[in-house]
PDB file of C-alpha atoms in Angstrom:
ATOM      1  CA  MET A 869      22.140  -9.181  -9.566  1.00 36.00           C
ATOM      2  CA  ASP A 870      21.234  -6.005  -8.398  1.00 44.00           C
ATOM      3  CA  GLY A 871      20.545  -5.948  -4.468  1.00 50.00           C
ATOM      4  CA  ASP A 872      16.783  -5.036  -4.800  1.00 83.00           C
ATOM      5  CA  MET A 873      16.146  -7.431  -7.425  1.00 88.00           C
ATOM      6  CA  ILE A 874      15.040 -11.354  -6.551  1.00 92.00           C
ATOM      7  CA  SER A 875      15.143 -13.759  -9.130  1.00 93.00           C
ATOM      8  CA  LYS A 876      11.945 -15.830 -10.132  1.00 93.00           C
ATOM      9  CA  LYS A 877      13.552 -19.147  -8.380  1.00 92.00           C
ATOM     10  CA  GLU A 878      14.377 -17.244  -5.372  1.00 94.00           C
ATOM     11  CA  LEU A 879      11.025 -15.489  -5.267  1.00 94.00           C
ATOM     12  CA  LEU A 880       9.299 -19.078  -5.974  1.00 95.00           C
ATOM     13  CA  GLU A 881      11.349 -21.091  -3.126  1.00 95.00           C
ATOM     14  CA  LEU A 882      11.347 -18.870  -0.945  1.00 93.00           C
ATOM     15  CA  LYS A 883       7.168 -18.012  -0.865  1.00 94.00           C
ATOM     16  CA  GLY A 884       7.115 -21.947  -1.638  1.00 94.00           C
ATOM     17  CA  ILE A 885       4.811 -21.086  -4.923  1.00 93.00           C
ATOM     18  CA  SER A 886       4.923 -23.029  -8.406  1.00 94.00           C
ATOM     19  CA  TYR A 887       5.452 -21.477 -11.215  1.00 92.00           C
ATOM     20  CA  GLY A 888       1.869 -22.233 -12.364  1.00 93.00           C
ATOM     21  CA  THR A 889       0.460 -19.958  -9.260  1.00 93.00           C
ATOM     22  CA  LEU A 890       2.766 -17.111 -10.193  1.00 93.00           C
ATOM     23  CA  TYR A 891       1.715 -16.818 -13.972  1.00 92.00           C
ATOM     24  CA  ARG A 892      -1.937 -17.182 -13.102  1.00 90.00           C
ATOM     25  CA  TRP A 893      -1.680 -14.517 -10.525  1.00 90.00           C
ATOM     26  CA  LYS A 894      -0.141 -12.648 -13.254  1.00 90.00           C
ATOM     27  CA  ARG A 895      -2.592 -13.182 -15.833  1.00 89.00           C
ATOM     28  CA  LYS A 896      -5.068 -12.265 -13.601  1.00 86.00           C
ATOM     29  CA  ARG A 897      -3.329  -8.887 -13.131  1.00 82.00           C
ATOM     30  CA  LEU A 898      -2.717  -9.416  -9.454  1.00 85.00           C
ATOM     31  CA  ILE A 899       1.048  -8.895 -10.866  1.00 86.00           C
ATOM     32  CA  PRO A 900       2.011  -5.950 -13.059  1.00 82.00           C
ATOM     33  CA  ASP A 901       3.588  -7.186 -15.924  1.00 83.00           C
ATOM     34  CA  GLU A 902       6.596  -4.547 -15.466  1.00 81.00           C
ATOM     35  CA  TRP A 903       7.627  -6.287 -12.355  1.00 85.00           C
ATOM     36  CA  PHE A 904       8.586  -9.086 -14.679  1.00 91.00           C
ATOM     37  CA  VAL A 905      11.848  -8.068 -15.631  1.00 89.00           C
ATOM     38  CA  ARG A 906      13.977 -10.231 -18.507  1.00 87.00           C
ATOM     39  CA  LYS A 907      17.677 -10.101 -17.724  1.00 86.00           C
ATOM     40  CA  SER A 908      20.856 -11.984 -19.265  1.00 82.00           C
ATOM     41  CA  THR A 909      22.868 -14.389 -16.750  1.00 77.00           C
ATOM     42  CA  PHE A 910      25.974 -16.259 -17.291  1.00 77.00           C
ATOM     43  CA  THR A 911      22.903 -19.117 -17.798  1.00 74.00           C
ATOM     44  CA  GLY A 912      21.113 -17.254 -20.391  1.00 77.00           C
ATOM     45  CA  GLN A 913      17.981 -15.366 -19.622  1.00 82.00           C
ATOM     46  CA  GLU A 914      16.092 -14.972 -16.475  1.00 88.00           C
ATOM     47  CA  THR A 915      13.377 -13.541 -15.149  1.00 91.00           C
ATOM     48  CA  PHE A 916      13.458 -10.921 -11.961  1.00 92.00           C
ATOM     49  CA  PHE A 917      11.147  -9.016  -9.815  1.00 90.00           C
ATOM     50  CA  PRO A 918      11.867  -5.790  -7.777  1.00 86.00           C
ATOM     51  CA  ARG A 919      11.938  -7.271  -4.266  1.00 84.00           C
ATOM     52  CA  ASP A 920      10.412  -5.360  -1.925  1.00 79.00           C
ATOM     53  CA  LEU A 921       7.278  -4.777  -4.060  1.00 77.00           C
ATOM     54  CA  ILE A 922       7.023  -8.523  -5.134  1.00 86.00           C
ATOM     55  CA  LEU A 923       7.361  -9.744  -1.890  1.00 87.00           C
ATOM     56  CA  GLU A 924       5.413  -7.324  -0.182  1.00 79.00           C
ATOM     57  CA  ARG A 925       2.389  -8.177  -3.505  1.00 82.00           C
ATOM     58  CA  VAL A 926       3.067 -11.908  -2.915  1.00 87.00           C
ATOM     59  CA  ASP A 927       2.139 -11.852   1.328  1.00 84.00           C
ATOM     60  CA  SER A 928      -0.593  -9.750   0.200  1.00 77.00           C
ATOM     61  CA  ILE A 929      -1.989 -12.107  -2.004  1.00 82.00           C
ATOM     62  CA  LEU A 930      -1.337 -15.459   0.076  1.00 84.00           C
ATOM     63  CA  ASN A 931      -2.587 -13.617   3.489  1.00 76.00           C
ATOM     64  CA  SER A 932      -5.978 -12.463   1.623  1.00 71.00           C
ATOM     65  CA  LYS A 933      -6.435 -15.238  -0.736  1.00 61.00           C
ATOM     66  CA  GLU A 934      -8.721 -17.647   1.364  1.00 62.00           C
ATOM     67  CA  GLY A 935     -12.330 -17.120   0.854  1.00 64.00           C
ATOM     68  CA  ARG A 936     -11.606 -14.633  -2.225  1.00 70.00           C
ATOM     69  CA  SER A 937     -11.587 -14.753  -5.662  1.00 78.00           C
ATOM     70  CA  LEU A 938      -8.788 -13.926  -7.974  1.00 81.00           C
ATOM     71  CA  ASP A 939     -10.799 -11.096  -9.663  1.00 80.00           C
ATOM     72  CA  ASP A 940     -11.866  -9.629  -5.793  1.00 76.00           C
ATOM     73  CA  LEU A 941      -8.249  -9.823  -5.158  1.00 78.00           C
ATOM     74  CA  ALA A 942      -7.296  -8.087  -8.381  1.00 79.00           C
ATOM     75  CA  ARG A 943      -9.413  -5.229  -7.439  1.00 74.00           C
ATOM     76  CA  ILE A 944      -7.993  -4.999  -4.101  1.00 72.00           C
ATOM     77  CA  LEU A 945      -4.364  -5.062  -5.364  1.00 71.00           C
ATOM     78  CA  SER A 946      -4.743  -2.978  -8.383  1.00 72.00           C
ATOM     79  CA  GLU A 947      -3.535   0.607  -8.105  1.00 71.00           C
ATOM     80  CA  ILE A 948      -7.342   1.716  -9.618  1.00 74.00           C
ATOM     81  CA  PRO A 949      -8.939   3.977  -6.750  1.00 77.00           C
ATOM     82  CA  VAL A 950     -12.269   3.355  -5.796  1.00 79.00           C
ATOM     83  CA  GLU A 951     -15.127   5.490  -7.374  1.00 82.00           C
ATOM     84  CA  MET A 952     -16.406   7.228  -3.987  1.00 86.00           C
ATOM     85  CA  ASN A 953     -18.270  10.319  -2.559  1.00 90.00           C
ATOM     86  CA  VAL A 954     -18.051  10.673   0.912  1.00 92.00           C
ATOM     87  CA  THR A 955     -17.472  12.268   4.202  1.00 95.00           C
ATOM     88  CA  LEU A 956     -15.313  11.447   7.344  1.00 96.00           C
ATOM     89  CA  ASP A 957     -18.700  10.854   9.166  1.00 95.00           C
ATOM     90  CA  GLU A 958     -20.153   8.418   6.731  1.00 94.00           C
ATOM     91  CA  MET A 959     -16.535   6.335   7.203  1.00 94.00           C
ATOM     92  CA  ARG A 960     -17.036   6.239  10.822  1.00 94.00           C
ATOM     93  CA  ALA A 961     -20.665   5.264  10.000  1.00 93.00           C
ATOM     94  CA  ARG A 962     -19.963   2.377   8.381  1.00 90.00           C
ATOM     95  CA  GLY A 963     -16.982   1.207  10.294  1.00 90.00           C
ATOM     96  CA  LEU A 964     -14.395   2.323   7.919  1.00 91.00           C
ATOM     97  CA  ILE A 965     -12.507   4.893  10.622  1.00 94.00           C
ATOM     98  CA  SER A 966     -12.582   5.356  14.384  1.00 94.00           C
ATOM     99  CA  ASP A 967     -13.614   8.506  16.194  1.00 95.00           C
ATOM    100  CA  ALA A 968      -9.937   9.108  16.357  1.00 94.00           C
ATOM    101  CA  ALA A 969      -8.797   9.136  12.558  1.00 95.00           C
ATOM    102  CA  VAL A 970     -12.240  11.387  12.566  1.00 96.00           C
ATOM    103  CA  SER A 971     -10.020  14.190  14.846  1.00 95.00           C
ATOM    104  CA  ALA A 972      -7.047  13.537  13.365  1.00 95.00           C
ATOM    105  CA  ALA A 973      -7.986  13.777   9.991  1.00 95.00           C
ATOM    106  CA  GLY A 974     -11.147  16.415  10.180  1.00 95.00           C
ATOM    107  CA  PRO A 975      -8.779  19.590  10.350  1.00 95.00           C
ATOM    108  CA  PHE A 976      -7.236  18.889   7.266  1.00 95.00           C
ATOM    109  CA  LEU A 977      -9.497  17.287   4.720  1.00 94.00           C
ATOM    110  CA  PRO A 978     -12.242  18.535   2.428  1.00 92.00           C
ATOM    111  CA  GLY A 979     -15.783  17.679   3.282  1.00 92.00           C
ATOM    112  CA  THR A 980     -16.385  15.551   0.846  1.00 94.00           C
ATOM    113  CA  LEU A 981     -13.806  13.013  -0.184  1.00 94.00           C
ATOM    114  CA  ASP A 982     -12.909  10.682  -2.734  1.00 93.00           C
ATOM    115  CA  PHE A 983     -10.858   7.701  -2.667  1.00 92.00           C
ATOM    116  CA  ASP A 984      -7.301   9.239  -2.054  1.00 92.00           C
ATOM    117  CA  GLY A 985      -8.467  11.733   0.618  1.00 94.00           C
ATOM    118  CA  ALA A 986     -10.511   8.821   2.390  1.00 95.00           C
ATOM    119  CA  LEU A 987      -7.389   6.944   2.162  1.00 94.00           C
ATOM    120  CA  VAL A 988      -5.343   9.377   3.786  1.00 95.00           C
ATOM    121  CA  ALA A 989      -7.669   9.178   7.017  1.00 96.00           C
ATOM    122  CA  PHE A 990      -7.958   5.330   6.889  1.00 95.00           C
ATOM    123  CA  SER A 991      -4.001   5.133   6.713  1.00 94.00           C
ATOM    124  CA  VAL A 992      -3.578   6.751  10.270  1.00 95.00           C
ATOM    125  CA  ASP A 993      -6.523   4.858  11.976  1.00 94.00           C
ATOM    126  CA  GLY A 994      -5.161   1.698  12.902  1.00 92.00           C
ATOM    127  CA  PRO A 995      -2.225   3.277  14.033  1.00 93.00           C
ATOM    128  CA  ILE A 996      -3.641   5.378  16.025  1.00 94.00           C
ATOM    129  CA  GLU A 997      -5.827   2.645  17.584  1.00 92.00           C
ATOM    130  CA  ALA A 998      -3.117   0.178  18.049  1.00 90.00           C
ATOM    131  CA  GLY A 999      -1.148   3.110  20.057  1.00 91.00           C
ATOM    132  CA  ASP A1000       1.831   3.204  17.841  1.00 91.00           C
ATOM    133  CA  LEU A1001       0.826   6.819  16.953  1.00 90.00           C
ATOM    134  CA  SER A1002      -0.352   9.732  19.121  1.00 93.00           C
ATOM    135  CA  LEU A1003      -3.227  11.725  17.816  1.00 94.00           C
ATOM    136  CA  GLU A1004      -0.960  15.003  17.548  1.00 94.00           C
ATOM    137  CA  ASP A1005       1.768  12.712  15.102  1.00 93.00           C
ATOM    138  CA  ALA A1006      -1.218  11.202  13.317  1.00 94.00           C
ATOM    139  CA  MET A1007      -2.413  15.003  12.357  1.00 95.00           C
ATOM    140  CA  ASN A1008       1.134  16.037  11.573  1.00 93.00           C
ATOM    141  CA  MET A1009       1.214  13.025   8.925  1.00 94.00           C
ATOM    142  CA  VAL A1010      -2.481  14.067   7.643  1.00 95.00           C
ATOM    143  CA  ARG A1011      -1.469  17.227   7.429  1.00 94.00           C
ATOM    144  CA  ASN A1012       1.314  16.752   4.927  1.00 92.00           C
ATOM    145  CA  MET A1013      -0.795  13.858   2.723  1.00 93.00           C
ATOM    146  CA  ALA A1014      -3.184  16.244   2.655  1.00 93.00           C
ATOM    147  CA  ALA A1015      -1.359  18.858   0.910  1.00 91.00           C
ATOM    148  CA  ALA A1016       0.047  16.306  -1.766  1.00 87.00           C
ATOM    149  CA  ASP A1017      -1.392  17.492  -5.133  1.00 81.00           C
ATOM    150  CA  ASP A1018      -0.465  13.849  -6.979  1.00 85.00           C
ATOM    151  CA  GLY A1019      -2.879  11.239  -5.389  1.00 83.00           C
ATOM    152  CA  GLU A1020      -1.759   8.462  -7.581  1.00 84.00           C
ATOM    153  CA  ALA A1021       2.030   9.340  -6.482  1.00 88.00           C
ATOM    154  CA  LEU A1022       0.920   9.217  -2.871  1.00 89.00           C
ATOM    155  CA  ARG A1023      -1.009   5.951  -3.384  1.00 88.00           C
ATOM    156  CA  ARG A1024       2.382   4.647  -4.349  1.00 85.00           C
ATOM    157  CA  SER A1025       4.638   6.239  -1.547  1.00 88.00           C
ATOM    158  CA  ALA A1026       6.020   5.461   1.863  1.00 88.00           C
ATOM    159  CA  VAL A1027       4.969   8.263   4.604  1.00 92.00           C
ATOM    160  CA  ARG A1028       7.492   8.699   7.528  1.00 91.00           C
ATOM    161  CA  LEU A1029       7.570  10.675  10.604  1.00 90.00           C
ATOM    162  CA  TYR A1030      10.784  11.417  11.979  1.00 91.00           C
ATOM    163  CA  ARG A1031      11.854  13.270  15.247  1.00 89.00           C
ATOM    164  CA  LYS A1032      14.950  15.583  15.862  1.00 89.00           C
ATOM    165  CA  GLN A1033      15.471  17.507  19.074  1.00 85.00           C
ATOM    166  CA  GLY A1034      11.950  16.758  19.599  1.00 86.00           C
ATOM    167  CA  VAL A1035      10.557  18.644  16.682  1.00 88.00           C
ATOM    168  CA  ALA A1036       8.374  15.809  14.424  1.00 89.00           C
ATOM    169  CA  PHE A1037       8.314  15.965  10.680  1.00 88.00           C
ATOM    170  CA  CYS A1038       7.011  14.222   8.034  1.00 88.00           C
ATOM    171  CA  ALA A1039       8.493  12.757   4.739  1.00 88.00           C
ATOM    172  CA  ILE A1040       6.676  11.728   1.629  1.00 89.00           C
ATOM    173  CA  LEU A1041       8.929   9.397  -0.318  1.00 86.00           C
ATOM    174  CA  PRO A1042       8.140   7.737  -3.746  1.00 82.00           C
ATOM    175  CA  ASP A1043      11.031   5.605  -3.168  1.00 67.00           C
ATOM    176  CA  ALA A1044      11.866   4.988   0.610  1.00 59.00           C
ATOM    177  CA  SER A1045      14.890   2.714  -0.266  1.00 59.00           C
ATOM    178  CA  LYS A1046      17.045   5.628  -1.288  1.00 65.00           C
ATOM    179  CA  ALA A1047      15.702   7.860   1.486  1.00 67.00           C
ATOM    180  CA  TYR A1048      19.323   9.463   3.232  1.00 71.00           C
ATOM    181  CA  MET A1049      18.052  11.103   6.711  1.00 72.00           C
ATOM    182  CA  ASP A1050      20.979  12.450   9.050  1.00 77.00           C
ATOM    183  CA  ALA A1051      22.079  10.406  12.183  1.00 77.00           C
ATOM    184  CA  SER A1052      20.147  12.831  14.455  1.00 83.00           C
ATOM    185  CA  SER A1053      16.900  12.263  12.743  1.00 85.00           C
ATOM    186  CA  LYS A1054      14.744   9.521  14.566  1.00 89.00           C
ATOM    187  CA  LEU A1055      12.311   7.109  12.501  1.00 88.00           C
ATOM    188  CA  VAL A1056       9.471   7.253  14.524  1.00 86.00           C
ATOM    189  CA  PHE A1057       6.480   5.503  12.173  1.00 89.00           C
ATOM    190  CA  GLU A1058       6.497   4.599   8.723  1.00 90.00           C
ATOM    191  CA  ILE A1059       3.090   3.908   6.780  1.00 91.00           C
ATOM    192  CA  SER A1060       3.205   2.224   3.151  1.00 87.00           C
ATOM    193  CA  MET A1061       0.724   3.568   1.210  1.00 88.00           C
ATOM    194  CA  PRO A1062       0.248   0.840  -1.392  1.00 84.00           C
ATOM    195  CA  GLN A1063      -0.350  -1.369   1.828  1.00 82.00           C
ATOM    196  CA  ALA A1064      -2.970   1.116   3.345  1.00 87.00           C
ATOM    197  CA  ALA A1065      -4.637   1.318   0.014  1.00 86.00           C
ATOM    198  CA  ALA A1066      -5.353  -2.776  -0.199  1.00 80.00           C
ATOM    199  CA  ALA A1067      -6.033  -2.728   3.129  1.00 82.00           C
ATOM    200  CA  PHE A1068      -9.029  -0.079   2.987  1.00 86.00           C
ATOM    201  CA  LYS A1069      -9.961  -1.736  -0.483  1.00 83.00           C
ATOM    202  CA  THR A1070     -10.472  -5.168   1.890  1.00 74.00           C
ATOM    203  CA  ARG A1071     -12.261  -3.373   3.895  1.00 79.00           C
ATOM    204  CA  ILE A1072     -14.547  -1.874   1.859  1.00 79.00           C
ATOM    205  CA  LEU A1073     -15.256  -5.447   0.052  1.00 70.00           C
ATOM    206  CA  GLN A1074     -15.725  -6.671   3.899  1.00 66.00           C
ATOM    207  CA  LYS A1075     -18.665  -4.353   3.929  1.00 62.00           C
ATOM    208  CA  LYS A1076     -22.307  -5.976   3.100  1.00 45.00           C
ATOM    209  CA  GLY A1077     -22.944  -5.199  -0.449  1.00 45.00           C
ATOM    210  CA  GLY A1078     -19.666  -3.442  -0.902  1.00 48.00           C
ATOM    211  CA  TRP A1079     -19.510   0.135  -1.498  1.00 49.00           C
ATOM    212  CA  ASP A1080     -22.600   2.692  -2.060  1.00 48.00           C
ATOM    213  CA  HIS A1081     -21.428   4.992  -4.931  1.00 43.00           C
ATOM    214  CA  GLU A1082     -24.183   7.261  -4.271  1.00 39.00           C
TER     215      GLU A1082
END
């Protein structure tokens, strides 16, 4: 078996879920069809999944499902962005980001944001508030994310901040598992944009009345 794949049997045992639960999630589009990969083994055909993606997704479902319908979860976990037209100040007023995130993102983002722009600001908010990112490092990451010209690709990426000989630099990686850096570059922080997008949608859905699309 490929090192980056996990079998259905191993997944069910590892996460303590049933066959029926897994395929109910599939029917509800919580797990994309393309993640179910049929492969030949010495016992016949078996189903495998991309290991990192499926483990992250199952954890997200298990940690989020209490009190939520599967339809709500499907909206949160899908790759479809929420339609919005919002400013950083409006995001702050609605409790979506803090003052620190506004300071980090304000110099690099346009005045009015769609989902992808808003996600960039949201993605650094938690790490700043937790003390995992300095304001300067967060600004470095925002500057690079804001320059990305493909919002869909960014939503699927890992964004990493490295430091080499005291100088910080940012890398946006479509496939973090295939990233190779020289030994003198130290990883400072990493943002999983799929996780950030799911957390952002969860925060939006938690707001009373949902999101206003005006």
